CSV table of C-alpha atoms in Angstrom, one decimal:
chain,number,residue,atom,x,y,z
A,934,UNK,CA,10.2,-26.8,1.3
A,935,UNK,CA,9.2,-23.9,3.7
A,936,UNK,CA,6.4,-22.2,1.8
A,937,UNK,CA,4.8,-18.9,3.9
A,938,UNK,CA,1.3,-17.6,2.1
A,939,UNK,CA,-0.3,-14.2,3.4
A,940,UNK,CA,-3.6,-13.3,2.1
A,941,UNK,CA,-4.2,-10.6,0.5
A,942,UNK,CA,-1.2,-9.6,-1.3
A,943,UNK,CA,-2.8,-5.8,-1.3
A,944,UNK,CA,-5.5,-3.9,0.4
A,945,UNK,CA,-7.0,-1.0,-0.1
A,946,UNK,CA,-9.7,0.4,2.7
A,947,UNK,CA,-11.0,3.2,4.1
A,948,UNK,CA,-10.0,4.7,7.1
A,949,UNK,CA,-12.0,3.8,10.5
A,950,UNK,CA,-12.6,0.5,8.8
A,951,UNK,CA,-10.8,-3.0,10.0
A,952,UNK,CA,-8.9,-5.0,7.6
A,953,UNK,CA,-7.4,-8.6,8.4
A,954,UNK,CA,-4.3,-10.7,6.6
A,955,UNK,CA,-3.9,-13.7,7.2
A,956,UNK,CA,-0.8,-16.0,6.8
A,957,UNK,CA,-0.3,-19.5,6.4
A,958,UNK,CA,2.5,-21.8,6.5
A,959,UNK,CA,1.7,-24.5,3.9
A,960,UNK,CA,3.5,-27.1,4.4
A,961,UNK,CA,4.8,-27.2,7.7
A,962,UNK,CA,3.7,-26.7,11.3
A,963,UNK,CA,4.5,-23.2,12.0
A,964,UNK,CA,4.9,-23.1,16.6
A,965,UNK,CA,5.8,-19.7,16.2
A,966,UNK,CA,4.7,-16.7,13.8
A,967,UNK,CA,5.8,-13.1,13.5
A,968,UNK,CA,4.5,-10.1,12.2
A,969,UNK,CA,6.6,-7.3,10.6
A,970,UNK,CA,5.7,-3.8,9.4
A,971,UNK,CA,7.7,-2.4,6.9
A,972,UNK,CA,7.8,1.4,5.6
A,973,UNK,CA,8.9,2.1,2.0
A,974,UNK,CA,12.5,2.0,1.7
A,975,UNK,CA,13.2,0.8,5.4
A,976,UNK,CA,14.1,-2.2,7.1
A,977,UNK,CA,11.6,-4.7,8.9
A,978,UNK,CA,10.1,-3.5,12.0
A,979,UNK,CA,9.1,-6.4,14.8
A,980,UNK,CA,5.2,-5.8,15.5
A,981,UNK,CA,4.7,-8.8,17.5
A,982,UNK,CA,5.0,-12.9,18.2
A,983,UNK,CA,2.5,-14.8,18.3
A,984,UNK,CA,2.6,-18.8,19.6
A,985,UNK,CA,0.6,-21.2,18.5
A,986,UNK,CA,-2.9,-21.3,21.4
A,987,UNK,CA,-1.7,-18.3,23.5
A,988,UNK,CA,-1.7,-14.6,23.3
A,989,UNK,CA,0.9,-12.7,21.1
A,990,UNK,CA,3.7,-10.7,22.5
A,991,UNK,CA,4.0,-7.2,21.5
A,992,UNK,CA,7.0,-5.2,20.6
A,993,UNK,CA,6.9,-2.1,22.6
A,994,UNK,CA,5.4,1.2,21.1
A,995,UNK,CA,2.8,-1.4,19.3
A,996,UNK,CA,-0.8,-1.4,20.1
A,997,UNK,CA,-2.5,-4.6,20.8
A,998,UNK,CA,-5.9,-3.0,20.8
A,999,UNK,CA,-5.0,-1.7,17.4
A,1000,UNK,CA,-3.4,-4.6,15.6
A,1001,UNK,CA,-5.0,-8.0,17.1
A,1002,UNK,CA,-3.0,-11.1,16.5
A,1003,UNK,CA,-5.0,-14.2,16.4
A,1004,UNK,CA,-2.8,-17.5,16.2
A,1005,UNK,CA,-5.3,-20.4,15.5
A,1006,UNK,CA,-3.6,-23.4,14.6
A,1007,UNK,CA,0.5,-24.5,13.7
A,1008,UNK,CA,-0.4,-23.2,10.2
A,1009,UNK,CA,-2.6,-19.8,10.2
A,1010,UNK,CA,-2.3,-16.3,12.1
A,1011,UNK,CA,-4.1,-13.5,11.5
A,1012,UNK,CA,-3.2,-10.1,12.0
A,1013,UNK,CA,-6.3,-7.3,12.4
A,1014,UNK,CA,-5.6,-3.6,11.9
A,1015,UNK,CA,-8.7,-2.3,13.8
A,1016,UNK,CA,-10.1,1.6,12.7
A,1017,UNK,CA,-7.4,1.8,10.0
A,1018,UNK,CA,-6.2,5.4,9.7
A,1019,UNK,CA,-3.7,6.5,6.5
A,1020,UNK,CA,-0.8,6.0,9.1
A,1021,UNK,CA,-1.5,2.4,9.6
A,1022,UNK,CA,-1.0,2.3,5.5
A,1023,UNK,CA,2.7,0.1,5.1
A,1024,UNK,CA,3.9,-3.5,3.6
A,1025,UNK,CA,3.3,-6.1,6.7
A,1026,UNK,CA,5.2,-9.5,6.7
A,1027,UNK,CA,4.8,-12.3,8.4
A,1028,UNK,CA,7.6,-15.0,8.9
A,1029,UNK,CA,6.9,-18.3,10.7
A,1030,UNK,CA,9.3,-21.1,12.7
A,1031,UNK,CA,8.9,-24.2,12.3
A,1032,UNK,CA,9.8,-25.0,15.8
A,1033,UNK,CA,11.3,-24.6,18.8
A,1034,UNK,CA,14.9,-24.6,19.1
A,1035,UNK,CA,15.5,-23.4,15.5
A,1036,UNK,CA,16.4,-19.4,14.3
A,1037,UNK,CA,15.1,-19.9,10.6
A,1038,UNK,CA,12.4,-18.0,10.0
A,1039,UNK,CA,10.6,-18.5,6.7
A,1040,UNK,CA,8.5,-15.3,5.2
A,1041,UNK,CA,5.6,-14.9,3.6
A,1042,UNK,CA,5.6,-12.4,0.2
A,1043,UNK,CA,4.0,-9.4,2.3
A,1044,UNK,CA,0.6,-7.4,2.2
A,1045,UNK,CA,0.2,-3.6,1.2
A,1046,UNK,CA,-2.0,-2.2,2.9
A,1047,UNK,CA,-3.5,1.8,1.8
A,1048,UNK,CA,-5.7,3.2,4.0
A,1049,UNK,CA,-7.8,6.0,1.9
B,1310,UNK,CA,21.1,-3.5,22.8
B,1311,UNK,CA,21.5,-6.0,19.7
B,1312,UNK,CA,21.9,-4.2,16.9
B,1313,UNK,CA,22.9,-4.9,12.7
B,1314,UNK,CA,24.7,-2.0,11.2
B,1315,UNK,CA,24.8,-2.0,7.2
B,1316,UNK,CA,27.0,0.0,4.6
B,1317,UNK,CA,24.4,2.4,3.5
B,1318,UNK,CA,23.1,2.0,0.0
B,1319,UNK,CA,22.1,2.5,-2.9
B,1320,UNK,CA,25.0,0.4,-4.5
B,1321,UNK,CA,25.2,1.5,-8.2
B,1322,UNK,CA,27.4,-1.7,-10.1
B,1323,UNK,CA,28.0,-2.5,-13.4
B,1324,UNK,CA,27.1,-5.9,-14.4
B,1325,UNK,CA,30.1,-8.7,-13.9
B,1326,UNK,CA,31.9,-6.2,-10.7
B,1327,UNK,CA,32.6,-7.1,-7.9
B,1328,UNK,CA,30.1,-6.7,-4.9
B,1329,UNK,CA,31.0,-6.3,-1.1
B,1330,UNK,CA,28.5,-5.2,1.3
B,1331,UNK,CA,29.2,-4.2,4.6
B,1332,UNK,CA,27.5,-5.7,7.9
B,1333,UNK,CA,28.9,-5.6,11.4
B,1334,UNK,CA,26.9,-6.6,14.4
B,1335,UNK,CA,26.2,-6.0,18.3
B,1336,UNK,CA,24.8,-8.8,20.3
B,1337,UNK,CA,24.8,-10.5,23.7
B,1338,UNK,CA,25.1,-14.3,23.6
B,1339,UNK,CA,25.9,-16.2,20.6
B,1340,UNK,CA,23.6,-14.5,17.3
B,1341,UNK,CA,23.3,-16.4,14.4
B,1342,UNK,CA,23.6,-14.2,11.1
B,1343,UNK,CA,21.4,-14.4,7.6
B,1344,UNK,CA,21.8,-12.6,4.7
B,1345,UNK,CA,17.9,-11.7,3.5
B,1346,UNK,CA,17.0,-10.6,-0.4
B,1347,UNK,CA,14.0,-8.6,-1.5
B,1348,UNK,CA,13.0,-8.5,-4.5
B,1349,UNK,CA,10.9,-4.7,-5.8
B,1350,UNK,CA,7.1,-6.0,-4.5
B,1351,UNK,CA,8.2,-8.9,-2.8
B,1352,UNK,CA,8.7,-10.3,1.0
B,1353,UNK,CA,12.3,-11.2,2.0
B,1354,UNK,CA,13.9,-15.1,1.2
B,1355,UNK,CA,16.6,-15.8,3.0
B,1356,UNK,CA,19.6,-15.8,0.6
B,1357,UNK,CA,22.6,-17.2,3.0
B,1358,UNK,CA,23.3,-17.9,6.9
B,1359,UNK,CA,26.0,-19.1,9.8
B,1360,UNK,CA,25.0,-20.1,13.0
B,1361,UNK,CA,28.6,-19.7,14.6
B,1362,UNK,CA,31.9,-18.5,14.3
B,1363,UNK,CA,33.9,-19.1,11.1
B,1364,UNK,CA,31.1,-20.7,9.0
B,1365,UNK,CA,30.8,-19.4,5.4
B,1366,UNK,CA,27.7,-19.7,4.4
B,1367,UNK,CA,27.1,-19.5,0.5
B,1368,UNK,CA,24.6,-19.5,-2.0
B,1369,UNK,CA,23.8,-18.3,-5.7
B,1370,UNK,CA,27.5,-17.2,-5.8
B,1371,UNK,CA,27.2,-14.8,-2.7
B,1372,UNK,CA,29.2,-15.8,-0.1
B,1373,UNK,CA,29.4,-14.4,3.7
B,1374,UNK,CA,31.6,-15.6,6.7
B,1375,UNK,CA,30.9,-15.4,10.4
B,1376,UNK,CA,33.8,-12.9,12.0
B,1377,UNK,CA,33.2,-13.2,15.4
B,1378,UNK,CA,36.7,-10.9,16.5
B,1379,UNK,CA,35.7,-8.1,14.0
B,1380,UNK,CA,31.9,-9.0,14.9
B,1381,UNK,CA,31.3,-8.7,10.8
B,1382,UNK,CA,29.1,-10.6,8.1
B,1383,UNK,CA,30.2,-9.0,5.0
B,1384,UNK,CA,28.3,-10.5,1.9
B,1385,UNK,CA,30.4,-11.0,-1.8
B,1386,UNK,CA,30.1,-11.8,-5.0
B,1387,UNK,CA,32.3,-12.0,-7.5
B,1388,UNK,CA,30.7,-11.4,-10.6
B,1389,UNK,CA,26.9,-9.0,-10.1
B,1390,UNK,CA,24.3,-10.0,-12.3
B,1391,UNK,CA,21.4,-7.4,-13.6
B,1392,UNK,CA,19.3,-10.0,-11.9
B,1393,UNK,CA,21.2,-9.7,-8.8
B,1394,UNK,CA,19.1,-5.8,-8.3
B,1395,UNK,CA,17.3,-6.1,-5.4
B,1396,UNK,CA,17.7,-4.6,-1.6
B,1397,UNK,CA,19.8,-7.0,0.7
B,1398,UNK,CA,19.2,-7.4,4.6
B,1399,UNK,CA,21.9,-8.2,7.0
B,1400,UNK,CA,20.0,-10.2,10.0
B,1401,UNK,CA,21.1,-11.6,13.6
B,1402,UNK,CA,19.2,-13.7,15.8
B,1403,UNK,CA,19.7,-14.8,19.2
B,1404,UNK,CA,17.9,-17.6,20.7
B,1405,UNK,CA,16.9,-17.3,24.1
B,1406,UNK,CA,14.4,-19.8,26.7
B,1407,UNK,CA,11.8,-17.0,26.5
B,1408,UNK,CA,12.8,-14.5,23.6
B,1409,UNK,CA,13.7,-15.0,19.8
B,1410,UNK,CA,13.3,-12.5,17.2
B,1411,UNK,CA,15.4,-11.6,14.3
B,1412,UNK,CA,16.8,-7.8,14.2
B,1413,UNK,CA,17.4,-6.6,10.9
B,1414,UNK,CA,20.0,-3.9,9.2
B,1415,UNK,CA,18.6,-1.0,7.2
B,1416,UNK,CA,19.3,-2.9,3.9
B,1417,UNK,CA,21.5,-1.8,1.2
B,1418,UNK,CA,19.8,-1.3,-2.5
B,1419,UNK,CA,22.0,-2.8,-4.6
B,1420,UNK,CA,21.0,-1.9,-8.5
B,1421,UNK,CA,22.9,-3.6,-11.0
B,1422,UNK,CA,23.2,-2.0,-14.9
B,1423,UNK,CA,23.7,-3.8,-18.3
């Protein structure tokens, strides 16, 4: 299988605070993960890639300062929403390759975040 | 730009019809096309693909086939199921030496009734 976790599956903070997800592929070596914001009743936005040991790549219109990707190791990536504000409030997914060469992309269930 | 264009929902079908959604495509290069399901709460699980022309790709009774001269991925099934209610996400992706990333259609909520 191709199992994608994200942690947590909702989140509720207050605004100016940070929140992290994290997502993990399970059982597989995940080169490449992606990070995807989407608003009710809309399709998936692209926020950013992230590779494995180097800096994520940003869709444009996306802050990095505001939304810090942290790619660790073939199976965990972390997404940051620094000084959360109600706007930043949405469903994020993250998806994750199992490597290079390959379009499948397998995604994790989603967080809801709610910024009070 | 590469782009995913979708019959626009919500699909209202009475359980055993017939379902047909619309998907065409723009795309430089060769895209390969997925057909994504999500569930009310849930993230997206990939539900059917074809990574070149002519391929049907097929699952749970759906069906879809890569149309690369009318650029189209429509998605079928013969007979809708209550449990078949969710919203449905035409995808392409190109590969590239420095760029990947899937691009996504608006999604179609298809809501089946007993």
């Amino acid at each position: 299988g191709a199992v994608v976790s994200q942690h947590p599956s909702w989140v509720i903070c207050k605004s100016g605070t940070s929140v992290k997800i994290e997502c993990r592929s399970l059982d597989f070596q995940a080169t490449t993960m992606f990070w995807y914001r989407q608003f009710p009743k809309q399709s998936l936005m692209l926020m950013a890639t992230s590779n494995e040991g180097s800096k994520a790549t940003y869709e444009q219109g996306v802050e990095k300062d505001k939304f810090l990707i942290n790619h660790a190791s073939l199976t965990l990536s972390t997404l940051t929403v620094t000084s959360a504000h109600p706007e930043d409030s949405s469903f994020y997914i993250c998806s994750a390759r199992k490597r290079e060469g390959t379009y499948e992309q397998y995604f994790g269930p989603g967080t809801r975040l709610t910024v009070t | 730009g590469d782009s995913v264009t979708q019959m626009e929902g919500p699909v209202t079908l009475s359980e055993e019809a017939f379902l047909t959604i619309n998907c065409t495509y723009t795309a430089t290069g060769y895209p390969s096309l997925f057909w994504y399901v999500q569930y009310p709460g849930e993230g997206l699980q990939l539900l059917l693909k074809a990574t070149k022309a002519d391929d049907k790709g097929s699952n749970k009774g759906f069906e879809a086939t890569y149309r690369k001269e009318t650029t189209s991925f429509h998605l079928e099934k013969g007979s809708v199921q209550v449990s078949d209610s969710a919203v449905y996400f035409c995808a392409l992706s190109v590969l590239k030496t420095s760029y990947d990333k899937v691009i996504f259609g608006p999604g179609t909520s298809l809501s089946v009734i007993p």
